[in-house]
CSV table of C-alpha atoms in Angstrom, one decimal:
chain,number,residue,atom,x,y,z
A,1,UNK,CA,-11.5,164.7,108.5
A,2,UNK,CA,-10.6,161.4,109.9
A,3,UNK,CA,-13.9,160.9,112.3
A,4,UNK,CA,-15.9,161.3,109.2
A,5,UNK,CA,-15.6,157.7,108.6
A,6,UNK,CA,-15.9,156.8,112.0
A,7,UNK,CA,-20.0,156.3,112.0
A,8,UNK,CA,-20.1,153.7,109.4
A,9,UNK,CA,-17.5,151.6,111.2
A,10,UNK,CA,-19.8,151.7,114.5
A,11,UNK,CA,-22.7,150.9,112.4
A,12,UNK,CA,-20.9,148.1,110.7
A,13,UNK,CA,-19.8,146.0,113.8
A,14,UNK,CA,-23.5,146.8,115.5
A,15,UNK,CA,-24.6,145.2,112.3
A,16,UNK,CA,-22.3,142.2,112.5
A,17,UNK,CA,-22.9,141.8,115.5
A,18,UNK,CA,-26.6,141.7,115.6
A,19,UNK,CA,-25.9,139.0,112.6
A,20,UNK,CA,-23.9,136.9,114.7
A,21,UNK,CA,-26.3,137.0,117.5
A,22,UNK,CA,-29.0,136.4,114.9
A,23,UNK,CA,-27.1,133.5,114.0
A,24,UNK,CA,-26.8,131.8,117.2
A,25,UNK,CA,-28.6,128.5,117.5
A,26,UNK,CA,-30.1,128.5,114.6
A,27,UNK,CA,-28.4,126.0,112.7
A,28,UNK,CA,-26.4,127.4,111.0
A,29,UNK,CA,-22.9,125.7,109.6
A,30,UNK,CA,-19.7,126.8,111.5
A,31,UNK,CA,-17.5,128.6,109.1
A,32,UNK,CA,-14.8,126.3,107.6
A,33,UNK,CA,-10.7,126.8,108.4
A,34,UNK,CA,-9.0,128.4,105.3
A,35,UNK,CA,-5.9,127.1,104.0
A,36,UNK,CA,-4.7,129.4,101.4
A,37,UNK,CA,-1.3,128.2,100.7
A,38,UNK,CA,-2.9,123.9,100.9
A,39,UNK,CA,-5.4,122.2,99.7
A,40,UNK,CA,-7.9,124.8,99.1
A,41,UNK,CA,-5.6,126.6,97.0
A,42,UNK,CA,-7.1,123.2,94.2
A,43,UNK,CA,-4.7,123.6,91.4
A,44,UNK,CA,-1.9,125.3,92.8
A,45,UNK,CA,-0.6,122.3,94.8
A,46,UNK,CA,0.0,120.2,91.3
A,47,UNK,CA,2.0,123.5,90.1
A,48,UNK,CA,5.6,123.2,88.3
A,49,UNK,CA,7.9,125.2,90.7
A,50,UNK,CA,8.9,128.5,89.3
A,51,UNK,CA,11.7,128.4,86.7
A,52,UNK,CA,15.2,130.3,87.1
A,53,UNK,CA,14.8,133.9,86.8
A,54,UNK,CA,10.6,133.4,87.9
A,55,UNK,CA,9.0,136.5,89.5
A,56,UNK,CA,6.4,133.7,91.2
A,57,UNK,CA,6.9,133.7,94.5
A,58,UNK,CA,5.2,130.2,96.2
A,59,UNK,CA,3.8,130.1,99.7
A,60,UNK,CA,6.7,129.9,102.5
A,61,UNK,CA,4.8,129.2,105.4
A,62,UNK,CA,1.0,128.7,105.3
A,63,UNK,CA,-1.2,129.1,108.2
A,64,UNK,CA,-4.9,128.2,108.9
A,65,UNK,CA,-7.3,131.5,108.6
A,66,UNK,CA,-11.0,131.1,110.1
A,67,UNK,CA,-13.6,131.9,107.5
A,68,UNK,CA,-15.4,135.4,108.0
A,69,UNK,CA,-17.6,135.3,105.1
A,70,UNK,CA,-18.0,134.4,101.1
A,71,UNK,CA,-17.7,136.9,98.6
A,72,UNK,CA,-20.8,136.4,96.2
A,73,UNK,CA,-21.7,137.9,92.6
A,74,UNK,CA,-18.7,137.8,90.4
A,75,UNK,CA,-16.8,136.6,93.4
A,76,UNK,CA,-17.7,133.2,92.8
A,77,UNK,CA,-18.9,132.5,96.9
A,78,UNK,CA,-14.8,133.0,97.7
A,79,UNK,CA,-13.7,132.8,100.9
A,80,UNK,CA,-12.6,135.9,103.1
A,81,UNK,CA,-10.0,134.8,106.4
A,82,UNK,CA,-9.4,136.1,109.4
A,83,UNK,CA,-6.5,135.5,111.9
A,84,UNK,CA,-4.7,137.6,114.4
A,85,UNK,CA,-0.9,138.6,112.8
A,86,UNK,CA,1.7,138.8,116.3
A,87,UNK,CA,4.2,140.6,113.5
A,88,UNK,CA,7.6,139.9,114.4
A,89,UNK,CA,9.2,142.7,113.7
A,90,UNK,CA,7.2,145.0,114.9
A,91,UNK,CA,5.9,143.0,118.1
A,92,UNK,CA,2.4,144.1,117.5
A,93,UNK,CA,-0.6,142.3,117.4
A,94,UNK,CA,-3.7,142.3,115.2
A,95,UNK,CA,-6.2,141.3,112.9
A,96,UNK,CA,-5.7,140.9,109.2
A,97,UNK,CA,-8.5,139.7,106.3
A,98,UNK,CA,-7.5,138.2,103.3
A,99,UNK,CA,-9.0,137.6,100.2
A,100,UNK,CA,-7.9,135.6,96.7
A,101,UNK,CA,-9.6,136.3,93.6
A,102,UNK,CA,-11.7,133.5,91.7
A,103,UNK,CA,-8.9,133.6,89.0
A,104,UNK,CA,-6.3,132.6,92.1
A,105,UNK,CA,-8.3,129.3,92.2
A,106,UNK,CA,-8.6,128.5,88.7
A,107,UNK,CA,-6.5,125.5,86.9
A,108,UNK,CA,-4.8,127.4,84.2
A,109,UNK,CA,-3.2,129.9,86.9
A,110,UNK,CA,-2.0,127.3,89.1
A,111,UNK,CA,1.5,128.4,88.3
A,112,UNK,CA,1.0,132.3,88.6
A,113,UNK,CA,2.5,134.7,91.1
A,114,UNK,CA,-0.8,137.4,91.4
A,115,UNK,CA,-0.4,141.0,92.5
A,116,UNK,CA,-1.4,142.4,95.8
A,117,UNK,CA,-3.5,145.6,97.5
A,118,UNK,CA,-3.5,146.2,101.6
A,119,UNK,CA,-6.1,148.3,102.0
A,120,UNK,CA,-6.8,150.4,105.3
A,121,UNK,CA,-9.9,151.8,106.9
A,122,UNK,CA,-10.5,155.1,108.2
A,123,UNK,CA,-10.7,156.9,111.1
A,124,UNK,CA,-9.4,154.3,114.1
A,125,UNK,CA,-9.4,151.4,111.7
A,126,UNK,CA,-10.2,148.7,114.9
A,127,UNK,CA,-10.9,146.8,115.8
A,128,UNK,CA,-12.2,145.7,112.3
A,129,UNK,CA,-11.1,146.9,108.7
A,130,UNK,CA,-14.5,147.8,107.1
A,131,UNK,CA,-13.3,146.2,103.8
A,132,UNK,CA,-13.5,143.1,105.1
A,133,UNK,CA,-17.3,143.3,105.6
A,134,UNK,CA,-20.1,143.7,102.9
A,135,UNK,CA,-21.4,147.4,103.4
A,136,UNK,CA,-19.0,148.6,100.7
A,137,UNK,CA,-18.8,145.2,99.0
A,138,UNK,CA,-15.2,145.7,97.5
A,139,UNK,CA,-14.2,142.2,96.7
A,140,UNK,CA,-17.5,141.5,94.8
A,141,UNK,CA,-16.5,145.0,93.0
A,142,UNK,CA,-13.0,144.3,92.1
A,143,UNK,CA,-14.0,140.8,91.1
A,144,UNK,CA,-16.7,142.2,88.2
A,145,UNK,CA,-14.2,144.9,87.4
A,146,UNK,CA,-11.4,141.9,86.8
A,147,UNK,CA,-13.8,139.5,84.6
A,148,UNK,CA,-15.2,143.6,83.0
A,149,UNK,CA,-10.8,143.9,82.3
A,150,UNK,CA,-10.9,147.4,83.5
A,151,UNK,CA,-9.0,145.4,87.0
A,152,UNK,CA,-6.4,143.3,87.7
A,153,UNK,CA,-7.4,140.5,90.2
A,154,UNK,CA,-5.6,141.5,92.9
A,155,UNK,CA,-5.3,139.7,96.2
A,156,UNK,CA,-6.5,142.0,99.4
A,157,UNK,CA,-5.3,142.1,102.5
A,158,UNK,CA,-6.9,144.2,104.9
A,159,UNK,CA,-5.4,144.8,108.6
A,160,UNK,CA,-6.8,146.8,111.5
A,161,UNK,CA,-5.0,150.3,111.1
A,162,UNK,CA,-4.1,151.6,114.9
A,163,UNK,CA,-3.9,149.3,118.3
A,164,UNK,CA,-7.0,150.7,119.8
A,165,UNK,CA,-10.1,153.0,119.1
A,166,UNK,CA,-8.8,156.2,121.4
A,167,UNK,CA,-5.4,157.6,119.5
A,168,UNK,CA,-4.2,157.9,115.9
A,169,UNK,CA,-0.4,156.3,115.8
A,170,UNK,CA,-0.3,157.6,111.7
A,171,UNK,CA,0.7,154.2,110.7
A,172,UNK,CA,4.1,155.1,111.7
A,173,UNK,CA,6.6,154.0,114.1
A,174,UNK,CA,6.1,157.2,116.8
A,175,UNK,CA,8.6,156.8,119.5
A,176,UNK,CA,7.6,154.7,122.4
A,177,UNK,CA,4.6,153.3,120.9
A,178,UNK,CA,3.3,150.2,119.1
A,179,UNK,CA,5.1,150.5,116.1
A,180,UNK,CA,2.5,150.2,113.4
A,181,UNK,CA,5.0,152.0,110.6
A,182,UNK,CA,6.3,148.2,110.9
A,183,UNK,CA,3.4,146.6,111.3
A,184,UNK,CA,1.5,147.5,107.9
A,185,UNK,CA,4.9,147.9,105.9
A,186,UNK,CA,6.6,144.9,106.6
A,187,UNK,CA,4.7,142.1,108.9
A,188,UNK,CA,1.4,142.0,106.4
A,189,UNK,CA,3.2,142.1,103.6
A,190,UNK,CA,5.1,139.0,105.0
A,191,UNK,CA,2.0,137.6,106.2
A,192,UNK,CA,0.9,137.7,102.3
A,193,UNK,CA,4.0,135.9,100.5
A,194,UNK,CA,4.0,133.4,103.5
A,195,UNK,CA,0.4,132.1,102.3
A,196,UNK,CA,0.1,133.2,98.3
A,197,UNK,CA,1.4,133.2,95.6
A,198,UNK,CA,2.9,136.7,94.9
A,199,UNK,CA,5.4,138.2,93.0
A,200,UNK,CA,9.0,139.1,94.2
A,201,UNK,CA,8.5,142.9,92.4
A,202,UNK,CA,7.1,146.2,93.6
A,203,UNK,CA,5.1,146.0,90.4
A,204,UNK,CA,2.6,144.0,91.9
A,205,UNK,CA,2.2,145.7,95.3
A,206,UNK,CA,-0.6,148.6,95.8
A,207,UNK,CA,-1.5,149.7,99.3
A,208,UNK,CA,-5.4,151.7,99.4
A,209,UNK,CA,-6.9,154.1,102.4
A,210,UNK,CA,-9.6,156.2,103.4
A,211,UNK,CA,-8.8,159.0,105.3
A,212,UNK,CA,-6.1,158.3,107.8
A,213,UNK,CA,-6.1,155.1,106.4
A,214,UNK,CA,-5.3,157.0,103.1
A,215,UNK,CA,-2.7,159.1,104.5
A,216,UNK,CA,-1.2,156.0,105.5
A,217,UNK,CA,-1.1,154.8,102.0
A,218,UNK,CA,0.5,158.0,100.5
A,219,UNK,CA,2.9,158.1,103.3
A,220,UNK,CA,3.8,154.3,102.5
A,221,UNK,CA,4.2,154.6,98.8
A,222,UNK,CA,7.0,157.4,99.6
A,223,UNK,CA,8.6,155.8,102.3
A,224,UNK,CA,9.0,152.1,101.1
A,225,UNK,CA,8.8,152.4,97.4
A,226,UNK,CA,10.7,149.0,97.1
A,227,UNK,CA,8.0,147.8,98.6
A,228,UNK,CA,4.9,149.1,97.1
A,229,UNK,CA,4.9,150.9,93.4
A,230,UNK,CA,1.4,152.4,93.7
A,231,UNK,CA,-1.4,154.1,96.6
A,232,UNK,CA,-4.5,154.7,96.3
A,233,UNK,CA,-5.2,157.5,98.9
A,234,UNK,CA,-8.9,158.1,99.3
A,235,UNK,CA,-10.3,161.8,100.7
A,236,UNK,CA,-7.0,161.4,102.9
A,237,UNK,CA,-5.2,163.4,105.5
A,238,UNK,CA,-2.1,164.6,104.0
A,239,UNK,CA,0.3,164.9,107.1
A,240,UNK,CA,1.3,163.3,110.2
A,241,UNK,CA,-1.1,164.8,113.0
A,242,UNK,CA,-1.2,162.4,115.9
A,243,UNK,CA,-1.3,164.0,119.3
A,244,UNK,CA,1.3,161.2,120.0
A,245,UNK,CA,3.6,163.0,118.1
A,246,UNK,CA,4.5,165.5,120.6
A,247,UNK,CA,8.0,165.6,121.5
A,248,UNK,CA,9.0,163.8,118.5
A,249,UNK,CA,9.3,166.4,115.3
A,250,UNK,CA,12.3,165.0,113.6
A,251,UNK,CA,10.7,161.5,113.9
A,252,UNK,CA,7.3,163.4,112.9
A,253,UNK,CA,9.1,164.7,110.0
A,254,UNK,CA,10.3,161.9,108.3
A,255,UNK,CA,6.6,161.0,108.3
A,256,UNK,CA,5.5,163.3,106.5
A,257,UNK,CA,4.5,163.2,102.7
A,258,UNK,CA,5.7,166.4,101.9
A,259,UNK,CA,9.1,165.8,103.1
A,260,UNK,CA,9.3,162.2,101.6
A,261,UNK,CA,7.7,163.4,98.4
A,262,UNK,CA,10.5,166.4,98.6
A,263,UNK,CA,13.2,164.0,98.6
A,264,UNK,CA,12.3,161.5,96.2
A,265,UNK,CA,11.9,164.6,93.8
A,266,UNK,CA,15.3,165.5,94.5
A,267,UNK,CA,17.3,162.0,94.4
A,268,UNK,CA,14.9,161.3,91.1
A,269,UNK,CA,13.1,157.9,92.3
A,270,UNK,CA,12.0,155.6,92.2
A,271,UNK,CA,8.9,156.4,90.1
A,272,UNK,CA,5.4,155.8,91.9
A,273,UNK,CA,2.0,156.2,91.4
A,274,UNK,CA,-0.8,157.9,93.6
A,275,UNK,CA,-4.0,158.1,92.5
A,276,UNK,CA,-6.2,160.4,94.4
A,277,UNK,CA,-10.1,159.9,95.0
A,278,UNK,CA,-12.4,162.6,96.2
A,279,UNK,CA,-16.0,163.4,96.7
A,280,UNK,CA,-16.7,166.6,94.7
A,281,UNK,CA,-18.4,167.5,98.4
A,282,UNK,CA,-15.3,167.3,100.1
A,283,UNK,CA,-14.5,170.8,100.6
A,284,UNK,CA,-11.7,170.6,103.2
A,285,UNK,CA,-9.9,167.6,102.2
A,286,UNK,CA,-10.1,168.4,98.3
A,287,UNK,CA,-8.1,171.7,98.4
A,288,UNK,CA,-5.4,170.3,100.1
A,289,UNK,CA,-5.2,167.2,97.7
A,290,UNK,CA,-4.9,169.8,95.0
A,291,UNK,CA,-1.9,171.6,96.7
A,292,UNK,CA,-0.5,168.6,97.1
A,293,UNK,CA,-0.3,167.5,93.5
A,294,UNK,CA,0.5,170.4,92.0
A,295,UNK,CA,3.6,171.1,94.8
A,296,UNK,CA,5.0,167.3,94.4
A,297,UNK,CA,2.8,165.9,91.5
A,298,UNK,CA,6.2,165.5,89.2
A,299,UNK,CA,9.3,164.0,88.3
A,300,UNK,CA,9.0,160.6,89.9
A,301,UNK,CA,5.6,161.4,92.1
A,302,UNK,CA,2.9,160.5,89.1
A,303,UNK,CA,-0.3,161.6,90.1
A,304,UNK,CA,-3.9,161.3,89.0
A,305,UNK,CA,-7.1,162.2,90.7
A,306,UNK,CA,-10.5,160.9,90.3
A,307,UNK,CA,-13.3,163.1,91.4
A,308,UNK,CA,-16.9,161.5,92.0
A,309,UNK,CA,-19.7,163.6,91.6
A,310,UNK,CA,-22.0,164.5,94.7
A,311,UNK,CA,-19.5,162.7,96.6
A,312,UNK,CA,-18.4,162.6,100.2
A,313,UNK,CA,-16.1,161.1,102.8
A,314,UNK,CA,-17.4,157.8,102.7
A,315,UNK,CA,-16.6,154.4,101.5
A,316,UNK,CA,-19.3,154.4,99.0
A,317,UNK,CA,-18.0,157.2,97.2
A,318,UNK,CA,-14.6,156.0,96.8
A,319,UNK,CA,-15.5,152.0,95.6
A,320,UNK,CA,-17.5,154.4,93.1
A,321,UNK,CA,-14.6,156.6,92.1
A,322,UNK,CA,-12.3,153.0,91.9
A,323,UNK,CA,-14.7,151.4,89.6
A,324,UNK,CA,-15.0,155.1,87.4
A,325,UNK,CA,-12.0,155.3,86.4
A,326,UNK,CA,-9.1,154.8,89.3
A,327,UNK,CA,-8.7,150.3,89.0
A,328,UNK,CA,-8.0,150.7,84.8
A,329,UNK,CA,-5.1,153.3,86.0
A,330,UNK,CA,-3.5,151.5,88.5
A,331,UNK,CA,-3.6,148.0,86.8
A,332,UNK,CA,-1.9,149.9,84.1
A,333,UNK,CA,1.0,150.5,86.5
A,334,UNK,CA,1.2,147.2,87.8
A,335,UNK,CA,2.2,143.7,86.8
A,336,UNK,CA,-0.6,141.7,86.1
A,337,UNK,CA,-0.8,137.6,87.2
A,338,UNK,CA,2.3,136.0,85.6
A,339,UNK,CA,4.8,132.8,85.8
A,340,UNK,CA,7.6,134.7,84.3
C-alpha cells in the first residue's frame, strides 16, 4: 500500500514548484531566517529558568531555519522552517520542517516546556514531507483543534522519511545502509530540544505516519518507548518489507512490530499508546490493522482505532479521522504545556 500515497507527493512538489516559479521576479519578499530558540521566540527570552525538579527543558543550541511558509487560519500567520539536519549519530543527511504553535509565542507561556509530534509522509517520504506543505493543511488543523480544546498544541517536526525516492530503508537501521532507524529516533528529536522548549518526559513525545511513514511510527513507539509514549499510525504497513532487507533477517526481525509488540507484552512495559486511522475503503490495509490489535492490542500495547467513513489511503482522510476523534485521545495520554 505504500505507493498509494505516492501521487499526491508528485503533485505536491509540481505544485510548489510551479509556485516558486510563479514567484520569481515578481516582487515578492524573500522569506525571513527563523530563530526558534532567539529573538523570535518574543517572550521566551525574558523567561525565569526552570526551577529544581522542572520538566522544561530550554533551547541548548539554536540554529537559524529558512522560512518555508506561514501557517494561516487559527495558526495566527506562524512560521514553518526548513533546514537540512547532518544528524550526528546517524551520519545522515536531510531535511526537517518545524513548526511552533501560536500558544508557543504567547507571553503567559514564556516559561512552558510544550509537547512534541514527528510526523512522516508516505510512500518514499523525499525529498519533501507532505506535512510541511498546505494540501493537507495540518498545522492550521491542529491549531483550531488546540484553541476548539479537543488538541494539545503540539510542536511538529516533520523530516524526509528515506535518503532517496527509489528504495524503502523502513525507518530502520538495515545493515550497510543509511541508518535512518537513527536518524528519526534520535537526531530529530535532538534537533527539537536544541531549538524549543520541550519537556524532558516521554509524555510529551508523539511520533505520526502515513503508510510506511506509519509503519515507521508503530515500529518507533515499540522500539524506543523512552522516547516517544504515543503513535499515530495512519492506513500503515505493519512489517518490515524493504527489499534491502535481504540477507539480514535477525536484524529484519527486531524491526518488526509484532516481535517488539510480543516482547513488550511479555516484560509488561512500558505502557504505550497507538491509535490507528483507516479509511472505511481500505480493504487491504484495514484487515491487517484489525489482526494486529486484537493479537497485541493488550497489557501495555493500548490501542484505539478511528475509522473515517468513505475513506481512503490518503492524507485527507486521516487529518479527517485526527480531527474526529484521534487528537482528544492522544492529548489525553500526553502531558500538556507546563513549567512544572
Amino acid at each position: 500500500m505504500r505507493k498509494a500515497l505516492f501521487t499526491p507527493v508528485i503533485a505536491l512538489i509540481t505544485l510548489t514548484v510551479l509556485a516558486c516559479t510563479a514567484g520569481c521576479g515578481t516582487g515578492t519578499p524573500k522569506a525571513s531566517p527563523i530563530h526558534f530558540g532567539g529573538p523570535q521566540a518574543g517572550a521566551a527570552l525574558h523567561a525565569a529558568p526552570p526551577g529544581k525538579g522542572s520538566l522544561v527543558q530550554l533551547p541548548t543550541h539554536p540554529i537559524t531555519f529558512e522560512e518555508e511558509r506561514r501557517v494561516g487560519g487559527a495558526g495566527e500567520n506562524t512560521p514553518i522552517g526548513v533546514t537540512t539536519l547532518h544528524g550526528p549519530k546517524s551520519g545522515f543527511t536531510g531535511k526537517v520542517w518545524v513548526w511552533a504553535p501560536p500558544e508557543y509565542y504567547a507571553k503567559r507561556n514564556a516559561d512552558k516546556g510544550f509537547p512534541v509530534m514527528v510526523a512522516l509522509p508516505g510512500s518514499y517520504g523525499y525529498p519533501r514531507n507532505y506535512w510541511a506543505g498546505p494540501r493537507f493543511e495540518l498545522q492550521e488543523n491542529l491549531a483550531q483543534w488546540s484553541k476548539d480544546g479537543t488538541s494539545l498544541p503540539f510542536i511538529v517536526v516533520m523530516p524526509v522519511l528515506n535518503p532517496d525516492d527509489k528504495q524503502y530503508y523502513d525507518g530502520s537501521d538495515i545493515p550497510g545502509q543509511p541508518k535512518i532507524g537513527t536518524w528519526l529516533s534520535q537526531d530529530v528529536p535532538d534537533l527539537v530540544r536544541q531549538n524549543f522548549r520541550t519537556l524532558k518526559t516521554r509524555d510529551a513525545w508523539t511520533i505520526m505516519g502515513s503508510s510506511s511513514g506509519g509503519f515507521a511510527a508503530l515500529k518507533n513507539v515499540l522500539q524506543n518507548p523512552g522516547t516517544f509514549k504515543v503513535a499515530i499510525a495512519n492506513g500503515p504497513d505493519i512489517v518490515p518489507d524493504s527489499p534491502l532487507w535481504k540477507g539480514h533477517a535477525r536484524e529484519q526481525r527486531a524491526n518488526n512490530p509484532e516481535v517488539l509488540a510480543r516482547r513488550m507484552i511479555a516484560r509488561g512495559g512500558p505502557p504505550v499508546y497507538v491509535a490507528f486511522q483507516d479509511g472505511s475503503e481500505e480493504a487491504t490495509v484495514l484487515p491487517k490493522v484489525r489482526k494486529f490489535i486484537a493479537q497485541y492490542g493488550h497489557g501495555p500495547v493500548k490501542t484505539r482505532l478511528q475509522i473515517v467513513p468513505g475513506g481512503t489511503h490518503s492524507g485527507e482522510t486521516y487529518v479527517r479521522g485526527l480531527g474526529e476523534g484521534t487528537m482528544r485521545w492522544v492529548s489525553a495520554h500526553m502531558r500538556g504545556p507546563t513549567a512544572a
